Tab-separated table of C-alpha atoms in Angstrom:
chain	number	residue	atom	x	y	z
R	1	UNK	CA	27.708	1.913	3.899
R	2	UNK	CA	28.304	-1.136	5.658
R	3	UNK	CA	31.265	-3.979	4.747
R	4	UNK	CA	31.351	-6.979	4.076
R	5	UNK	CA	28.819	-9.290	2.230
R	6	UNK	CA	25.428	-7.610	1.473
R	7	UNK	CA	21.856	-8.858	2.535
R	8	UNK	CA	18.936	-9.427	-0.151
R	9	UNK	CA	16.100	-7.722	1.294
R	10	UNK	CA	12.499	-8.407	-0.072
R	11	UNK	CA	10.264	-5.582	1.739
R	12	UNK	CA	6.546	-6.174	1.046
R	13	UNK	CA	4.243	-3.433	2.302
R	14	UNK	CA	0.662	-3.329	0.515
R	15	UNK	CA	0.902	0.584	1.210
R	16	UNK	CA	0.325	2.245	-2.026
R	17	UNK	CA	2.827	4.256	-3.346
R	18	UNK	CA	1.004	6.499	-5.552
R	19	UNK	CA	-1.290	7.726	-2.483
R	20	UNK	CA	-1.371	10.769	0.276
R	21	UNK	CA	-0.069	7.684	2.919
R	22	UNK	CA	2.429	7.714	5.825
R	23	UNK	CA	3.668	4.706	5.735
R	24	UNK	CA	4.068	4.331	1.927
R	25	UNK	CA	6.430	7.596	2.908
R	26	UNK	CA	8.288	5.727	5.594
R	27	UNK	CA	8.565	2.340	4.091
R	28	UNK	CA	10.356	4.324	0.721
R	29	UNK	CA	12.788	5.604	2.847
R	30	UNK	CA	13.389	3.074	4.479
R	31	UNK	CA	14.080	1.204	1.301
R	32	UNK	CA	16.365	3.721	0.710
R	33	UNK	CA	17.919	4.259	4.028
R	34	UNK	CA	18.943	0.267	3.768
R	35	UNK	CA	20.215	0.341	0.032
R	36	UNK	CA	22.457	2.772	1.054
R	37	UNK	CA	23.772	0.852	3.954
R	38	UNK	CA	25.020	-1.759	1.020
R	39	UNK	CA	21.955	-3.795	0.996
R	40	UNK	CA	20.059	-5.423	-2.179
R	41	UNK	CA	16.603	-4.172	-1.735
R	42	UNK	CA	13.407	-5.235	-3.780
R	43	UNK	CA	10.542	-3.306	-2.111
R	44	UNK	CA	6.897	-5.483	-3.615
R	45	UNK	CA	3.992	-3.503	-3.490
R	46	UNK	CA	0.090	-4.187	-4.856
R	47	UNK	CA	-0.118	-3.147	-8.264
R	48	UNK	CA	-3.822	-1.084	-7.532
R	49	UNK	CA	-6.203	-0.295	-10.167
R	50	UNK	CA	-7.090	2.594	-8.141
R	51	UNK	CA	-4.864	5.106	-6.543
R	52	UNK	CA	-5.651	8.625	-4.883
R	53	UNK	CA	-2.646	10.248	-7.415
R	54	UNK	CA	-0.671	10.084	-10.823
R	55	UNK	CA	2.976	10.193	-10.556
R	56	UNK	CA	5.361	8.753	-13.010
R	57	UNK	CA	8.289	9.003	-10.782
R	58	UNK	CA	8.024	7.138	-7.440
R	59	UNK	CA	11.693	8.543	-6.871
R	60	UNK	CA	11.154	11.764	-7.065
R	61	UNK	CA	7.869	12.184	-5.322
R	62	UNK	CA	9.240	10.704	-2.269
R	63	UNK	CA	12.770	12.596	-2.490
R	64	UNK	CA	14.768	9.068	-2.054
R	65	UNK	CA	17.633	7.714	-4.812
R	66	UNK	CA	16.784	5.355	-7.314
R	67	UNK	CA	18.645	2.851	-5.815
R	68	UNK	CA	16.642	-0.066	-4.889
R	69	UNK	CA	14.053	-1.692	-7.326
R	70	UNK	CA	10.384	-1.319	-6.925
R	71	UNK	CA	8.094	-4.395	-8.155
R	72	UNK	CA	4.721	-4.133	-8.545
R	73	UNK	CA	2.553	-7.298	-7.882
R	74	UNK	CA	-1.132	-8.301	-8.258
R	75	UNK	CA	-3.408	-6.437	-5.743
R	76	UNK	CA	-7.009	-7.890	-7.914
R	77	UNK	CA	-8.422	-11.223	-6.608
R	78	UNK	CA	-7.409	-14.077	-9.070
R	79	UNK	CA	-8.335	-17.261	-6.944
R	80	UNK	CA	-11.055	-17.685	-4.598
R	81	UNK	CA	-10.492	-17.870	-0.914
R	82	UNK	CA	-6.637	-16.248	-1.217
R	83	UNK	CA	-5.199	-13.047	-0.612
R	84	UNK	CA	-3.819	-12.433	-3.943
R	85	UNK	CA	-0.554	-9.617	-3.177
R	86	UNK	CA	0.307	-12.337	-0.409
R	87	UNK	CA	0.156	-14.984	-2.603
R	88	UNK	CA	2.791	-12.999	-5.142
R	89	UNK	CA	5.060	-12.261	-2.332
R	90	UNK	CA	5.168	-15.938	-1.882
R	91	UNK	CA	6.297	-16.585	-5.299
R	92	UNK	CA	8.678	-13.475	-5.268
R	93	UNK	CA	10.186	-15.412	-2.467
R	94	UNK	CA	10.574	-18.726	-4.418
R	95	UNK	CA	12.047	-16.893	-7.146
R	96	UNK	CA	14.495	-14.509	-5.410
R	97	UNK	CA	15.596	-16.460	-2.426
R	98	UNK	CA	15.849	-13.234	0.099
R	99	UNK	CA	18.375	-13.142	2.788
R	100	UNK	CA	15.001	-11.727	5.122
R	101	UNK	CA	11.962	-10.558	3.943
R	102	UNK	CA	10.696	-7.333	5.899
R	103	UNK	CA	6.808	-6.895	5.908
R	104	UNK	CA	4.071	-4.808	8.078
R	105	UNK	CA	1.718	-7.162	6.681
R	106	UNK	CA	-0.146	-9.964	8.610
R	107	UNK	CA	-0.989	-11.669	5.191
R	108	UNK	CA	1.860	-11.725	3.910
R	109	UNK	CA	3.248	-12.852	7.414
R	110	UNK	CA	0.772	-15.659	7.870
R	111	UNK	CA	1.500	-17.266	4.236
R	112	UNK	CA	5.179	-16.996	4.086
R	113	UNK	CA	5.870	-17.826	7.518
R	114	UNK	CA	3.966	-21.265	6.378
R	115	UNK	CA	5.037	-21.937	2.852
R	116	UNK	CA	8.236	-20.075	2.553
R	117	UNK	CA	11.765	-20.902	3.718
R	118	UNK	CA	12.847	-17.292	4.632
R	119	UNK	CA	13.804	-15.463	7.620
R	120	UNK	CA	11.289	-12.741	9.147
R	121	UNK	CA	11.575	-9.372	9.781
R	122	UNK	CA	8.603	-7.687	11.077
R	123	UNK	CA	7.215	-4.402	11.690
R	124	UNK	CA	4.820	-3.333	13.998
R	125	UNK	CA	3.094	0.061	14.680
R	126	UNK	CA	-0.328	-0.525	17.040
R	127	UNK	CA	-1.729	-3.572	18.193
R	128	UNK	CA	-4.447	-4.599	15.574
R	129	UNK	CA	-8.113	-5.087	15.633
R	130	UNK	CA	-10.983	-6.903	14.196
R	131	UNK	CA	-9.783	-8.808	11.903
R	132	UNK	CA	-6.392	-7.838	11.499
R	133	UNK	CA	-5.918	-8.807	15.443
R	134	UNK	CA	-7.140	-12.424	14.408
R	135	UNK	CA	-4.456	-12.358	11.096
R	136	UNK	CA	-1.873	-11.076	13.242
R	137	UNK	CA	-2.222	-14.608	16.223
R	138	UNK	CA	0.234	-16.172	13.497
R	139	UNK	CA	2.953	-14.708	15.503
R	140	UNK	CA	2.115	-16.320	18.722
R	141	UNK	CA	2.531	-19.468	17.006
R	142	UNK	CA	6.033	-18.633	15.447
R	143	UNK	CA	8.005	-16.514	18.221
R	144	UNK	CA	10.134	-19.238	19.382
R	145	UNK	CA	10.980	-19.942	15.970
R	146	UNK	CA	14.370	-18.819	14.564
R	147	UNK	CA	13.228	-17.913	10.827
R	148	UNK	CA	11.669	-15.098	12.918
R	149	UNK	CA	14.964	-12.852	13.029
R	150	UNK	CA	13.250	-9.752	15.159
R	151	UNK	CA	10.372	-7.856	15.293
R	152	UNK	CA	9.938	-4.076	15.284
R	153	UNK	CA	8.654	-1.803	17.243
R	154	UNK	CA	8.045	2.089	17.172
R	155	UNK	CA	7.537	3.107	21.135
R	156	UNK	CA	8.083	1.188	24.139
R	157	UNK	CA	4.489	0.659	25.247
R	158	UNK	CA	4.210	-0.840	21.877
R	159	UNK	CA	7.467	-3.128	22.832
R	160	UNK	CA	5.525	-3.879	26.044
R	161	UNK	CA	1.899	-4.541	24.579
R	162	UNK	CA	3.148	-6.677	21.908
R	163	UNK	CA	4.974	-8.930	23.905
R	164	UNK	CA	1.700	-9.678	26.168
R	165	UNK	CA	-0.257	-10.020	23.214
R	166	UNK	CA	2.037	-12.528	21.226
R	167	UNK	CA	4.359	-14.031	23.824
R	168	UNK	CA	7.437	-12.552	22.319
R	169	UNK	CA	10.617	-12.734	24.502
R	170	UNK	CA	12.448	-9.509	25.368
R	171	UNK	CA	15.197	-10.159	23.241
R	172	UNK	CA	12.782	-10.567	20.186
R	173	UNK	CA	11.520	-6.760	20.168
R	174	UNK	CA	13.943	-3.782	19.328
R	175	UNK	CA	12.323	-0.811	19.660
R	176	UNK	CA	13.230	2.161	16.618
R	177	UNK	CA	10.753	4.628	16.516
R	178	UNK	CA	10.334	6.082	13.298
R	179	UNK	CA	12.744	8.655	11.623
R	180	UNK	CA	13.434	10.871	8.366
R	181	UNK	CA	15.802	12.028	6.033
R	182	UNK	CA	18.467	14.401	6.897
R	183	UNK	CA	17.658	17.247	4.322
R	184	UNK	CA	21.248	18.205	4.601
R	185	UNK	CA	21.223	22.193	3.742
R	186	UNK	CA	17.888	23.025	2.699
R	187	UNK	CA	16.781	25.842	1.413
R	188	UNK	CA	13.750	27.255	3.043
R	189	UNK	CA	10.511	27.794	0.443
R	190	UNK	CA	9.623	31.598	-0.513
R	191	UNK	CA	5.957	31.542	1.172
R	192	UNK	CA	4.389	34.883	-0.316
R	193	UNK	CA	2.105	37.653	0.823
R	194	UNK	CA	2.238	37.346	4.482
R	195	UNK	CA	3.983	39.312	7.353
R	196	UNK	CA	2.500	37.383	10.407
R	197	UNK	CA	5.358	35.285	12.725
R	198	UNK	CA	4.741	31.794	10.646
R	199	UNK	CA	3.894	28.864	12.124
R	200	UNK	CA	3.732	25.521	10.447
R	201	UNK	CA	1.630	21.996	10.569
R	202	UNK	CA	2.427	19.160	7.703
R	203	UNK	CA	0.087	16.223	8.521
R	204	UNK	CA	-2.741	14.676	8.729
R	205	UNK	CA	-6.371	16.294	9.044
R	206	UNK	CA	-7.967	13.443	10.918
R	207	UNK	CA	-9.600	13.619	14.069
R	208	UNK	CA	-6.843	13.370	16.728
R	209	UNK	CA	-4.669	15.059	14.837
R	210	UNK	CA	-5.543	18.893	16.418
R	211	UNK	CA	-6.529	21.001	13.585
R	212	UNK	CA	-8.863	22.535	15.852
R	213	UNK	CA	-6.920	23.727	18.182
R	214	UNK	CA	-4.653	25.264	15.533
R	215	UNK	CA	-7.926	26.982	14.597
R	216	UNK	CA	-8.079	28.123	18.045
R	217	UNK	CA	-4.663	29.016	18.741
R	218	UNK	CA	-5.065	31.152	15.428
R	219	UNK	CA	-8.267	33.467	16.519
R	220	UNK	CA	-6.742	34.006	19.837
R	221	UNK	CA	-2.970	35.012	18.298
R	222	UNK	CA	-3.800	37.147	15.270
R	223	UNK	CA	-0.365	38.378	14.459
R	224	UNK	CA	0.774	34.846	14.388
R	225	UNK	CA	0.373	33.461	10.181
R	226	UNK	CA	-0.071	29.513	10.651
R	227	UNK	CA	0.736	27.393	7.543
R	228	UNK	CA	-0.995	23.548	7.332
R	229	UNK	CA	0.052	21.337	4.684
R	230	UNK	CA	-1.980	18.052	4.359
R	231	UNK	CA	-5.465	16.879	4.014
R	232	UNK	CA	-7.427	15.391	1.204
R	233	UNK	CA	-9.706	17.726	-0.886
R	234	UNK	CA	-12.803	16.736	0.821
R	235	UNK	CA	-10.852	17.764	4.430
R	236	UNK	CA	-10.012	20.826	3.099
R	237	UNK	CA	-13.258	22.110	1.911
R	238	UNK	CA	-14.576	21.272	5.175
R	239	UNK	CA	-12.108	22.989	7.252
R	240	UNK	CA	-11.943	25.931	4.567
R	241	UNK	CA	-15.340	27.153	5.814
R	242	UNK	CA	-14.620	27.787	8.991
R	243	UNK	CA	-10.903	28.176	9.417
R	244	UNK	CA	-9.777	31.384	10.325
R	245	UNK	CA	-8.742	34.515	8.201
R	246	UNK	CA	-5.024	33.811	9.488
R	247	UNK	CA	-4.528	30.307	8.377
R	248	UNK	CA	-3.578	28.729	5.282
R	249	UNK	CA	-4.443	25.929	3.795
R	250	UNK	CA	-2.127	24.413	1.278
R	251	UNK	CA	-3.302	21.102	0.764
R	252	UNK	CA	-1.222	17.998	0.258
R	253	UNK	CA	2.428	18.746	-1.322
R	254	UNK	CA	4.345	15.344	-2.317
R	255	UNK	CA	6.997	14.345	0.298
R	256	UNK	CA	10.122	15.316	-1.383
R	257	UNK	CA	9.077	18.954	-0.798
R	258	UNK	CA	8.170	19.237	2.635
R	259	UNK	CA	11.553	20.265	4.445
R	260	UNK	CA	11.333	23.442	2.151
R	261	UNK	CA	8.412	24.553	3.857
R	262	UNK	CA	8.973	23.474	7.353
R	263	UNK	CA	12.392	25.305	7.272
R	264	UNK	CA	10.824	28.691	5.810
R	265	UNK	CA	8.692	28.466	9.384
R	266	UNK	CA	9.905	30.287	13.137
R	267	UNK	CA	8.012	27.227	15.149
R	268	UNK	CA	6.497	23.867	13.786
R	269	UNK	CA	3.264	22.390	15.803
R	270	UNK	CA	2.382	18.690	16.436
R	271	UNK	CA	-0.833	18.423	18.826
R	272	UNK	CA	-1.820	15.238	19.188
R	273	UNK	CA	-5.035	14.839	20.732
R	274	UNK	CA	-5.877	11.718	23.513
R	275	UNK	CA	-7.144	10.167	20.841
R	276	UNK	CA	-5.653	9.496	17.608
R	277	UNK	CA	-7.049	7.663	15.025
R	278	UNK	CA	-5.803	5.642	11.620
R	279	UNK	CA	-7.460	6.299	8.665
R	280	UNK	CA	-9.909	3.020	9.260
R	281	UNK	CA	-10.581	4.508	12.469
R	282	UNK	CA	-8.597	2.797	15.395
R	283	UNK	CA	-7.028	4.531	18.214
R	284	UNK	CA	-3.525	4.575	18.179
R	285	UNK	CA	-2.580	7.612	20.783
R	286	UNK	CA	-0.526	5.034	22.533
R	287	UNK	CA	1.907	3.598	19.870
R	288	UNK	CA	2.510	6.582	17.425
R	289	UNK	CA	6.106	7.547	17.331
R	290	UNK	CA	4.858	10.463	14.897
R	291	UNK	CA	7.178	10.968	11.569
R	292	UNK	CA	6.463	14.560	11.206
R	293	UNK	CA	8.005	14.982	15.105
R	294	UNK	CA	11.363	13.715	12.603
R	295	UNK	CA	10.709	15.901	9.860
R	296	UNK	CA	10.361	19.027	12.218
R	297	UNK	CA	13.515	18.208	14.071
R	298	UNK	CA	15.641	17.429	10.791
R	299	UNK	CA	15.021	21.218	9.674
R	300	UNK	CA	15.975	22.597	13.190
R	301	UNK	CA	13.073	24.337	13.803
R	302	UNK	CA	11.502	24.820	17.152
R	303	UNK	CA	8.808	22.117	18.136
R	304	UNK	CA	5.866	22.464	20.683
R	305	UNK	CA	4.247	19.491	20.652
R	306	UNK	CA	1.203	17.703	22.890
R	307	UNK	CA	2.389	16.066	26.190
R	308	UNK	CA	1.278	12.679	25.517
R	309	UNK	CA	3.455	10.207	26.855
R	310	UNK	CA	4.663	8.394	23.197
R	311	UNK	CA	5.736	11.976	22.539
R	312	UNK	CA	7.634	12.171	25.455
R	313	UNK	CA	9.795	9.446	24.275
R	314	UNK	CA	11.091	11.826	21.377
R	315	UNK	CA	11.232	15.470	22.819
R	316	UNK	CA	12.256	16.638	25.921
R	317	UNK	CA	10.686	19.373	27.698
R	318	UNK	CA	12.973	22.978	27.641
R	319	UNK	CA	15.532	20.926	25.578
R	320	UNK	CA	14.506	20.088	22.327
R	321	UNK	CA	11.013	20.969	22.299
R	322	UNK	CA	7.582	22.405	24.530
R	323	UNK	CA	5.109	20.323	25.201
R	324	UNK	CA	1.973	21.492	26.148
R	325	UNK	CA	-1.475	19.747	27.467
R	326	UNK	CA	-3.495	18.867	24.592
R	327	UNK	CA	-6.477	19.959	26.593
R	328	UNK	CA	-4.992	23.202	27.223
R	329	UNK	CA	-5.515	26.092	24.760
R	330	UNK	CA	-3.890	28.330	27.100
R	331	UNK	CA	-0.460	26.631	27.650
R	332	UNK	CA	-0.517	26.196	24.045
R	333	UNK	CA	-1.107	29.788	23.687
R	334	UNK	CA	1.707	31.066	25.920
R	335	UNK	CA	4.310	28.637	24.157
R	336	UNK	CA	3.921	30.265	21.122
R	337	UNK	CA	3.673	33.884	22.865
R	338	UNK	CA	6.993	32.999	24.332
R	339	UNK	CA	8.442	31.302	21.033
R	340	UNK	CA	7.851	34.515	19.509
R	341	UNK	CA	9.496	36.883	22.078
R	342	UNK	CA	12.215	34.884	22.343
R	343	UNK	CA	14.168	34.092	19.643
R	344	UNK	CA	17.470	32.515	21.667
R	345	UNK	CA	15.034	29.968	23.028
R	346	UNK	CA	13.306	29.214	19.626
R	347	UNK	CA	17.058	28.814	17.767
R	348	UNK	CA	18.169	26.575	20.778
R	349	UNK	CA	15.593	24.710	20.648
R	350	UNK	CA	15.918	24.338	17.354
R	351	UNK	CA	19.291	23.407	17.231
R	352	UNK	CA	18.903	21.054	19.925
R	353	UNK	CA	15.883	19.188	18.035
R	354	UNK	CA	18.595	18.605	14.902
R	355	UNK	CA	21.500	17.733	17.266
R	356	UNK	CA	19.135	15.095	18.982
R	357	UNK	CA	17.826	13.916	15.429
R	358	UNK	CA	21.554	13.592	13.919
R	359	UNK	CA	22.446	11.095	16.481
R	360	UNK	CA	19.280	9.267	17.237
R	361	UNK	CA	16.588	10.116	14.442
R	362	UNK	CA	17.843	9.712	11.195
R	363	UNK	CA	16.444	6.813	8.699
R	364	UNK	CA	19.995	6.049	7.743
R	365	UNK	CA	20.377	5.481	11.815
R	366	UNK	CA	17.045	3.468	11.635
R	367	UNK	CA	18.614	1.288	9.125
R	368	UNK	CA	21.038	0.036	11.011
R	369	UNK	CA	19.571	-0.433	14.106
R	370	UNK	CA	16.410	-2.282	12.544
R	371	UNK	CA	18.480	-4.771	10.756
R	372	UNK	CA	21.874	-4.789	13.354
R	373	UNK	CA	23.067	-8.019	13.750
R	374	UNK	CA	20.524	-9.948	11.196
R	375	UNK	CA	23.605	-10.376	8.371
R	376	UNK	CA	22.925	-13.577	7.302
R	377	UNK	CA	25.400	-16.233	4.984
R	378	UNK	CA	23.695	-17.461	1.425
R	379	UNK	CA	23.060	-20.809	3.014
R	380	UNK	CA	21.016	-19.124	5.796
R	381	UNK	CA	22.576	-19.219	8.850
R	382	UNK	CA	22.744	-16.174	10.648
R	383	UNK	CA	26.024	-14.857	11.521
């Protein structure tokens, strides 16, 4: 926890929390991440009528302390013409006076940065389209501006695209990628009935994403057991009829438990495809700096992983994970061959992947390095 006088942090992210999301996942750990470094944090989210899951505790879904305060604000439409979650951030400003207020939205961006008195933190993680590319031009307008205190970046090709597309000066744009908890000593879930060497995947099931080459990878290595978590029920019934007999399907499992089962696994799989898309379709191969690549690497597990070059910026070949060609069944195939023959290099790579994720990859390290230097006096000057 850091000295000295603490920072009132409004975070507004119109993720919603009760939902199957990534970046509701990353933005409540960050909230937590940043409490624990001393800070007050209010984290405002859209109060939506309809949400993909029940949970009555936010906390414990998410595995993260009850120690910052979650508001929820009006998502429904109440005047005409306005966005109406941007227009309650607005007032949440007014009424709490926040040191910065931290947002991935371009809403919220565009009214506060015109109607508010705050300074700016914001997050970036692809360069936006449509119409979100045409909301997001309100940062071209204010990067010479000093009530914008930084903006965030996941990968350095984002660092580099955003700073064409905006005009942002170098010194503007820190680049974090994107991190997870340490889970400390976990204890790895019993996972029943099967003898096969297990292999794991916790993710998405979009396209992009490579469940078919797991599929693949699973009729050509039939003493291997592979283990997916993820996917939303209509994903799953798709992929159930023609997955094969040595794969399981486990569906989504809330955050909080997902170290359990990565740790009960010998090797952990992220194969990105060339193209990887968001869940409103856009491409975003270039800019993802993927969390589960964190989650893997906090349980010490070994990682092979597509040789893409955002992933590149995380793992390093023979180190602290294998990458392999995404177009390449075959390398894909002898990685795991050689994984499973081998277990010195699977427990060194391993324990290089936590090593590497201690010092660089931890949200409590993300924290600090998102907000270092932004501690700002109650009149608001920054110091």
């Amino acid at each position: 926890m850091m000295a000295g006088v603490r920072m009132r942090l409004l975070y507004a992210s119109h993720a919603p929390l009760r939902s199957r999301r990534a970046d509701a996942v990353n933005v409540m750990r960050m909230c937590e991440a940043l409490a624990k470094e001393g800070h007050k944090v209010e984290l405002a989210v859209p109060n939506y009528r309809r949400t993909d899951l029940r949970i009555e505790d936010l906390y414990a879904y998410y595995g993260v302390e009850p120690i910052f305060q979650i508001r929820f604000l009006p998502a429904r439409m109440a005047v005409q013409g306005t966005n109406p979650y941007a227009l309650a951030v607005l007032q949440r400003v007014h009424q709490t006076r926040p040191d910065l207020l931290y947002t991935r939205s371009a809403k919220v961006l565009a009214l506060c940065s015109r109607l508010a008195r705050v300074r700016l933190l914001v997050e970036i993680h692809h360069i936006p389209s449509g119409m979100d590319r045409a909301a997001w031009r309100i940062l071209t307008r204010i990067a010479g501006q000093e009530r914008l205190a930084r903006v965030v970046v996941i990968n350095r090709a984002l660092a580099e695209a955003v700073s064409r597309e905006y005009g942002f000066p170098a010194e503007l744009v820190a680049v974090v990628p994107s991190a997870a908890p340490d889970p400390a000593r976990v204890k790895p879930a019993a996972i029943a009935g099967d003898k096969g060497f297990p292999v794991g995947y916790a993710g998405a099931f979009r396209p992009g994403h490579g469940i078919d080459l797991i599929f693949e990878l699973a009729r050509r290595l039939p003493d291997m057991q592979f283990y997916l978590w993820g996917g939303t029920k209509e994903e799953l019934a798709t992929f159930a009829e023609r997955k094969p007999e040595n794969v399981k399907l486990y569906g989504w499992v809330p955050p909080a438990a997902i170290p359990s089962y990565l740790a009960a696994m010998e090797v952990l799989l992220a194969p990105y495809q060339r193209r990887v898309t968001t869940e409103g379709g856009t491409d975003i191969a270039r800019w993802i700096s993927p969390t589960k690549l964190f989650d893997y690497m906090a349980v010490g597990r070994a990682v092979v992983a597509s040789d893409l070059p955002s992933v590149r910026e995380v793992l390093c070949h023979g180190k602290t994970g294998l990458l392999c060609d995404p177009d390449s069944v075959d390398e894909w195939c002898l990685a795991l061959q050689s994984l499973r023959a081998h277990a010195e290099l699977r427990n060194r790579l391993g324990a290089n992947a936590r090593r590497r994720f201690l010092e660089c990859y931890s949200t409590q390290i993300r924290a600090q390095r998102v907000i270092e230097g932004l501690t700002i006096d109650r009149d608001g000057r920054k110091r």
